[in-house]
Short mmCIF file of C-alpha atoms in Angstrom, two decimals:
data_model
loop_
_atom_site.label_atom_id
_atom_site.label_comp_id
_atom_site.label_asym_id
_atom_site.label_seq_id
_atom_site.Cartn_x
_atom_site.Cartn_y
_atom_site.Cartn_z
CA UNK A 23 150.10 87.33 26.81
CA UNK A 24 146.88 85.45 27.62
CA UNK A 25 145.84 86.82 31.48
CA UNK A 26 143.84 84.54 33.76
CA UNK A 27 142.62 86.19 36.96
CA UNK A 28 142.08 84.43 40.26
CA UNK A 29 141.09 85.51 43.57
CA UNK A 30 143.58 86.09 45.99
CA UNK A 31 141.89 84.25 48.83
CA UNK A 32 138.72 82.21 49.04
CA UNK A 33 137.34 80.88 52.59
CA UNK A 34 135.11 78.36 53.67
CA UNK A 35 133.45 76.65 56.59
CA UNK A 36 134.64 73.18 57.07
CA UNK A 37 132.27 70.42 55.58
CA UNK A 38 130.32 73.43 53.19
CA UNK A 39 131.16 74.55 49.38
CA UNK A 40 134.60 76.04 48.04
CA UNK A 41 134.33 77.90 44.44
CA UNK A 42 137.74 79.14 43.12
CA UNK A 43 137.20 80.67 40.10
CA UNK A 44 139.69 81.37 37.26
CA UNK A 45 138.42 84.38 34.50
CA UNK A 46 140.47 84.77 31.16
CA UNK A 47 138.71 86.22 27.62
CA UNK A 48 136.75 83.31 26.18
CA UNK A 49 138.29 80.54 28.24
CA UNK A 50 135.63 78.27 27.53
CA UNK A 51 137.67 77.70 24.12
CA UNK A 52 140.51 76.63 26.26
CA UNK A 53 141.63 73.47 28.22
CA UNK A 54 141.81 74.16 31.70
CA UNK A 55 143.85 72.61 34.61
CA UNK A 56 143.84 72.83 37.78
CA UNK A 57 146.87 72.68 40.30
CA UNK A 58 146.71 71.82 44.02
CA UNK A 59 149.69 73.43 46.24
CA UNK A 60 150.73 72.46 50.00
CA UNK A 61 153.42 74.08 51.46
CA UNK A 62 156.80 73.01 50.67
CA UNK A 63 155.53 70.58 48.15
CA UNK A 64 155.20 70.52 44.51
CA UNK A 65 152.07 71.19 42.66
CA UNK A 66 149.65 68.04 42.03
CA UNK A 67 147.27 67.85 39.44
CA UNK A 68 143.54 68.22 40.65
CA UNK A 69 141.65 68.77 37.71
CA UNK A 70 142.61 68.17 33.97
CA UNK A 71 140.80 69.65 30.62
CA UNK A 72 138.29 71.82 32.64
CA UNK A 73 136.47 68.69 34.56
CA UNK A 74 138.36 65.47 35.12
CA UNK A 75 140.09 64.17 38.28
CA UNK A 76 142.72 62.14 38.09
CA UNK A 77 143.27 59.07 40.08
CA UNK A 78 143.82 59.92 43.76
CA UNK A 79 141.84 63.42 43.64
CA UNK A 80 138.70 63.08 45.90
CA UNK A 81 135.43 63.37 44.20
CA UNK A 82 135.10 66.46 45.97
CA UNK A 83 136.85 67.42 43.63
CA UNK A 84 135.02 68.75 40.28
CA UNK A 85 135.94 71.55 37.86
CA UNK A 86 133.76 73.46 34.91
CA UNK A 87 134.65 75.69 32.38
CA UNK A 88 132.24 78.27 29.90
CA UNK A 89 132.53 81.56 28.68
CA UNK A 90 135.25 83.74 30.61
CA UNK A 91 135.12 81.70 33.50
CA UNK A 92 136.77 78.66 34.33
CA UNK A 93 135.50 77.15 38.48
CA UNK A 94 137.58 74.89 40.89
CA UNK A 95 134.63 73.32 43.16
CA UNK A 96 135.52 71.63 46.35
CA UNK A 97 132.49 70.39 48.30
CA UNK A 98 132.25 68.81 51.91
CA UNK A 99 135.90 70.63 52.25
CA UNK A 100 137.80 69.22 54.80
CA UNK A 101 141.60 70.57 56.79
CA UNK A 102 143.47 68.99 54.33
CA UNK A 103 141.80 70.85 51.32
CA UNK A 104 144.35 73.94 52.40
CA UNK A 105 146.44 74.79 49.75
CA UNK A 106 146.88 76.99 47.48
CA UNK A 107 145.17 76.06 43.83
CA UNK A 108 146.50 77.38 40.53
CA UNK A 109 144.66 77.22 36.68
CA UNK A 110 146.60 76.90 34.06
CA UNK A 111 146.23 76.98 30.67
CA UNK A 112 148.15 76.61 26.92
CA UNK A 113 148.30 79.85 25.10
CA UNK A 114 148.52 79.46 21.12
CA UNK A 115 149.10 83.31 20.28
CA UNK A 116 152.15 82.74 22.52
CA UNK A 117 153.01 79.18 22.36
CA UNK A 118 153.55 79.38 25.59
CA UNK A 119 152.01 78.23 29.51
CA UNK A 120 149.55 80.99 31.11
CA UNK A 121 149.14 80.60 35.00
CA UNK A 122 146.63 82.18 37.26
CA UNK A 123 148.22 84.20 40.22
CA UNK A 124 146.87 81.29 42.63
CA UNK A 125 143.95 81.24 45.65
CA UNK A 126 144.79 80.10 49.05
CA UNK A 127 142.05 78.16 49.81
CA UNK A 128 141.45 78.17 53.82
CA UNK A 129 138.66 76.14 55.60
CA UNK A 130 137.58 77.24 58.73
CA UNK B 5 154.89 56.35 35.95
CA UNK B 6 157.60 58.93 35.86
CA UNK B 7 159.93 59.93 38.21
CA UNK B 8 161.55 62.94 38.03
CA UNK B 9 164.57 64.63 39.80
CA UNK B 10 166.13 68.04 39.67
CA UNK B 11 169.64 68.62 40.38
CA UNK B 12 172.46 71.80 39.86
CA UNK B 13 170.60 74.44 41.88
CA UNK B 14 172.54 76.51 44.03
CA UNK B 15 173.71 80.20 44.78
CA UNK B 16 175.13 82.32 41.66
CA UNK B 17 176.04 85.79 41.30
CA UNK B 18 173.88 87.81 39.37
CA UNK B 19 175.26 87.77 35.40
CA UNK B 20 176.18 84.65 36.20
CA UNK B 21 175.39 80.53 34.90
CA UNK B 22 173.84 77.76 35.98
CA UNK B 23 172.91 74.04 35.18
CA UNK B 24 170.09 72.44 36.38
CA UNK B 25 169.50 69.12 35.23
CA UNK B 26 166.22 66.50 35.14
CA UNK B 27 166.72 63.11 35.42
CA UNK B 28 163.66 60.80 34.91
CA UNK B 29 162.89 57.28 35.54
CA UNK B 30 159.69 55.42 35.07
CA UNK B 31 158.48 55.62 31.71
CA UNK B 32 159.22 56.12 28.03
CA UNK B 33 160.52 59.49 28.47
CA UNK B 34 161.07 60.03 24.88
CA UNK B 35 157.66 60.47 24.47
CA UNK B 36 157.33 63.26 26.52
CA UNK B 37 157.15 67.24 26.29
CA UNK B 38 159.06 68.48 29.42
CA UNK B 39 158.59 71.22 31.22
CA UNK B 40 160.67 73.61 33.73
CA UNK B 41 158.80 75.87 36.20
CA UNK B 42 159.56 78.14 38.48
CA UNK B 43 158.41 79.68 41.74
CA UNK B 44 159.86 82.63 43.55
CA UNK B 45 159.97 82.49 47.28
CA UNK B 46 156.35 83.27 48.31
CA UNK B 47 155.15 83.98 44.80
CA UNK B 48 153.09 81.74 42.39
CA UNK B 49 154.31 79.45 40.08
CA UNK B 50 155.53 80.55 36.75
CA UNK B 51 156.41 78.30 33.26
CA UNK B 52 159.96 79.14 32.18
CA UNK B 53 159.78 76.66 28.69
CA UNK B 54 159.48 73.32 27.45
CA UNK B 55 160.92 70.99 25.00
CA UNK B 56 158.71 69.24 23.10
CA UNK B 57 159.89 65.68 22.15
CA UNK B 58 161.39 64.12 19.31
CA UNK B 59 158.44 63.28 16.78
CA UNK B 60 158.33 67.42 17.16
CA UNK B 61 162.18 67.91 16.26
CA UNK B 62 162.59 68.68 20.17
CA UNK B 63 161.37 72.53 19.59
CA UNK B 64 161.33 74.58 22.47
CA UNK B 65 159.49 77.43 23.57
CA UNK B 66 160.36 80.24 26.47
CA UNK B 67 158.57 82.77 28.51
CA UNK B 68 159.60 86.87 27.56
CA UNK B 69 161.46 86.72 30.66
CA UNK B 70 164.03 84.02 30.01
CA UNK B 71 163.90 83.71 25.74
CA UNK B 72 167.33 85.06 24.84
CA UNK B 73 168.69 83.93 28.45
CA UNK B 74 168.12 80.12 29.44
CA UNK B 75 168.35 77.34 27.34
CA UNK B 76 166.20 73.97 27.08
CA UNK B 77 168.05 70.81 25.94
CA UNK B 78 167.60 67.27 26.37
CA UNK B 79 169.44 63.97 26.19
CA UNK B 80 166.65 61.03 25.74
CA UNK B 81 169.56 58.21 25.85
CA UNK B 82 169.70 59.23 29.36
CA UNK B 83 166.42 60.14 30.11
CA UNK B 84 167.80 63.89 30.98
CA UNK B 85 166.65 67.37 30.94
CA UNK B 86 168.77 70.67 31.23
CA UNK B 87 168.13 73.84 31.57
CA UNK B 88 170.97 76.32 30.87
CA UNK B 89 170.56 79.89 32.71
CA UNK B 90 172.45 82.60 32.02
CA UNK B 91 173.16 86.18 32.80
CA UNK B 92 171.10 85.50 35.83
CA UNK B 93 169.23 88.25 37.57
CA UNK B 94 168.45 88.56 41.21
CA UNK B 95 164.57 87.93 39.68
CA UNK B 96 165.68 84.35 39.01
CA UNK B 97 165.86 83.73 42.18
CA UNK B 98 162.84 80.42 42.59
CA UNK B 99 162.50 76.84 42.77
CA UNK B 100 162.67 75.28 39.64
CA UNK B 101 160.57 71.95 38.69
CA UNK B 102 160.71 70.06 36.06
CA UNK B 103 157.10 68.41 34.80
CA UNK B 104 156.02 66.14 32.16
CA UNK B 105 153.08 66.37 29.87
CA UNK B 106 152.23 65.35 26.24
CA UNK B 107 151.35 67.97 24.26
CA UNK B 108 150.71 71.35 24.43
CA UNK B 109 147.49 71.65 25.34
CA UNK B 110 147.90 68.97 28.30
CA UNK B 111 148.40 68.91 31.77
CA UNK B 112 151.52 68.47 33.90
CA UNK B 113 150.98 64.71 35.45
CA UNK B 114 154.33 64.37 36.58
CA UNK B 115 156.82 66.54 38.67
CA UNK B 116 159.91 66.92 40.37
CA UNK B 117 160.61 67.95 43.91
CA UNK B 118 162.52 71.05 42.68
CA UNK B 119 165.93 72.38 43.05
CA UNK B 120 166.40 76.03 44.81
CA UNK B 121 168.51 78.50 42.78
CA UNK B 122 169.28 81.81 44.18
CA UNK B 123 170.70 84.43 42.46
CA UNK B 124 172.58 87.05 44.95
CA UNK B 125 175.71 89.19 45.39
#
């Protein structure tokens, strides 16, 4: 199964820069998407096909994707950027969904 | 838009069956592939399988660690999704959601608020 590795944890001082990066072999060949998680609510989208936000996403909010690495950028990150954040991608060798493990994103 | 709503989760003894059903409002659901995933209590989220809609026959696809086990159907004349579970294992044990995309390679833009199953003696 296709693995995509993501950091467990990734802090940052409010109003400053939040990377989240997600690593798989050759991603850059891959769609990317990224999830944003609050607790006790379902996932929303925050970034689709490596770098577009949909409707409702602050422009914060960007996303780019090359090589083996796939990054989740936040800037200015305010409180309510807290969540947990999850890329995801399709998997043809598996037909089949491939998650990262997830980053809690805290701002401090 | 799409609305979607799970139903049918509940406790179950492990080996046993469960139900959990979709229901979505909002848009041509037809159109759609749908998705179920899961997410263990303090774990990250996981895809379970999808059915894919019917201009592709309504084909499904599973993780390894449900193929064999759970079952994707759908009924688009009432804009329903089910997911049949069985011989459920303790591991099971997760919120499920259902989400909405359009093809494989998409993203989810739609999902439910999921429906708790938990699988215990």
């Amino acid at each position: 199964s296709y693995e995509l590795t993501q950091p467990l944890s990734v802090s940052v001082a409010l109003g400053q820069t939040a990377k989240i990066t997600c690593g798989g072999k050759n991603i850059g060949s891959k769609n990317v998407h990224w999830y944003q998680q609050k607790p006790g609510q379902a996932p929303v989208l925050a970034i689709y096909r490596d770098s577009n936000r949909p409707s409702g996403i602050p422009e914060r909010f960007s996303g780019s994707n090359s090589g083996n690495t796939a990054t989740l950028t936040i800037s200015r990150a305010q409180g309510g950027d807290e969540a947990d954040y999850y890329c995801q991608v399709w998997d043809s060798s598996t037909a089949g969904v491939a998650f990262g493990g997830g980053t809690k994103l805290t701002v401090l | 838009e799409v609305q979607l709503v799970e139903s049918g989760g509940g406790l179950v003894q492990p080996g046993g069956s469960l139900r959990l059903s979709c229901a979505a409002s909002g848009s041509t659901f037809t159109d759609h592939y749908m998705d179920w995933v899961r997410q263990a209590p303090g774990k990250g989220l996981e895809w379970v399988g999808r059915s894919r809609n019917k201009a592709n026959s309504y084909s499904t696809e599973f993780a390894a660690s449900v193929k064999g086990r759970f079952t994707i159907s759908r009924d688009d004349s009432k804009n329903s999704l089910y997911l049949q579970m069985n011989s459920l294992k303790t591991e099971d044990t997760a919120v499920y959601y259902c989400a909405s995309t359009k093809t494989d390679f998409d993203f989810w833009d739609y999902w439910g608020q999921g429906t708790l199953v938990t699988v215990s003696s």
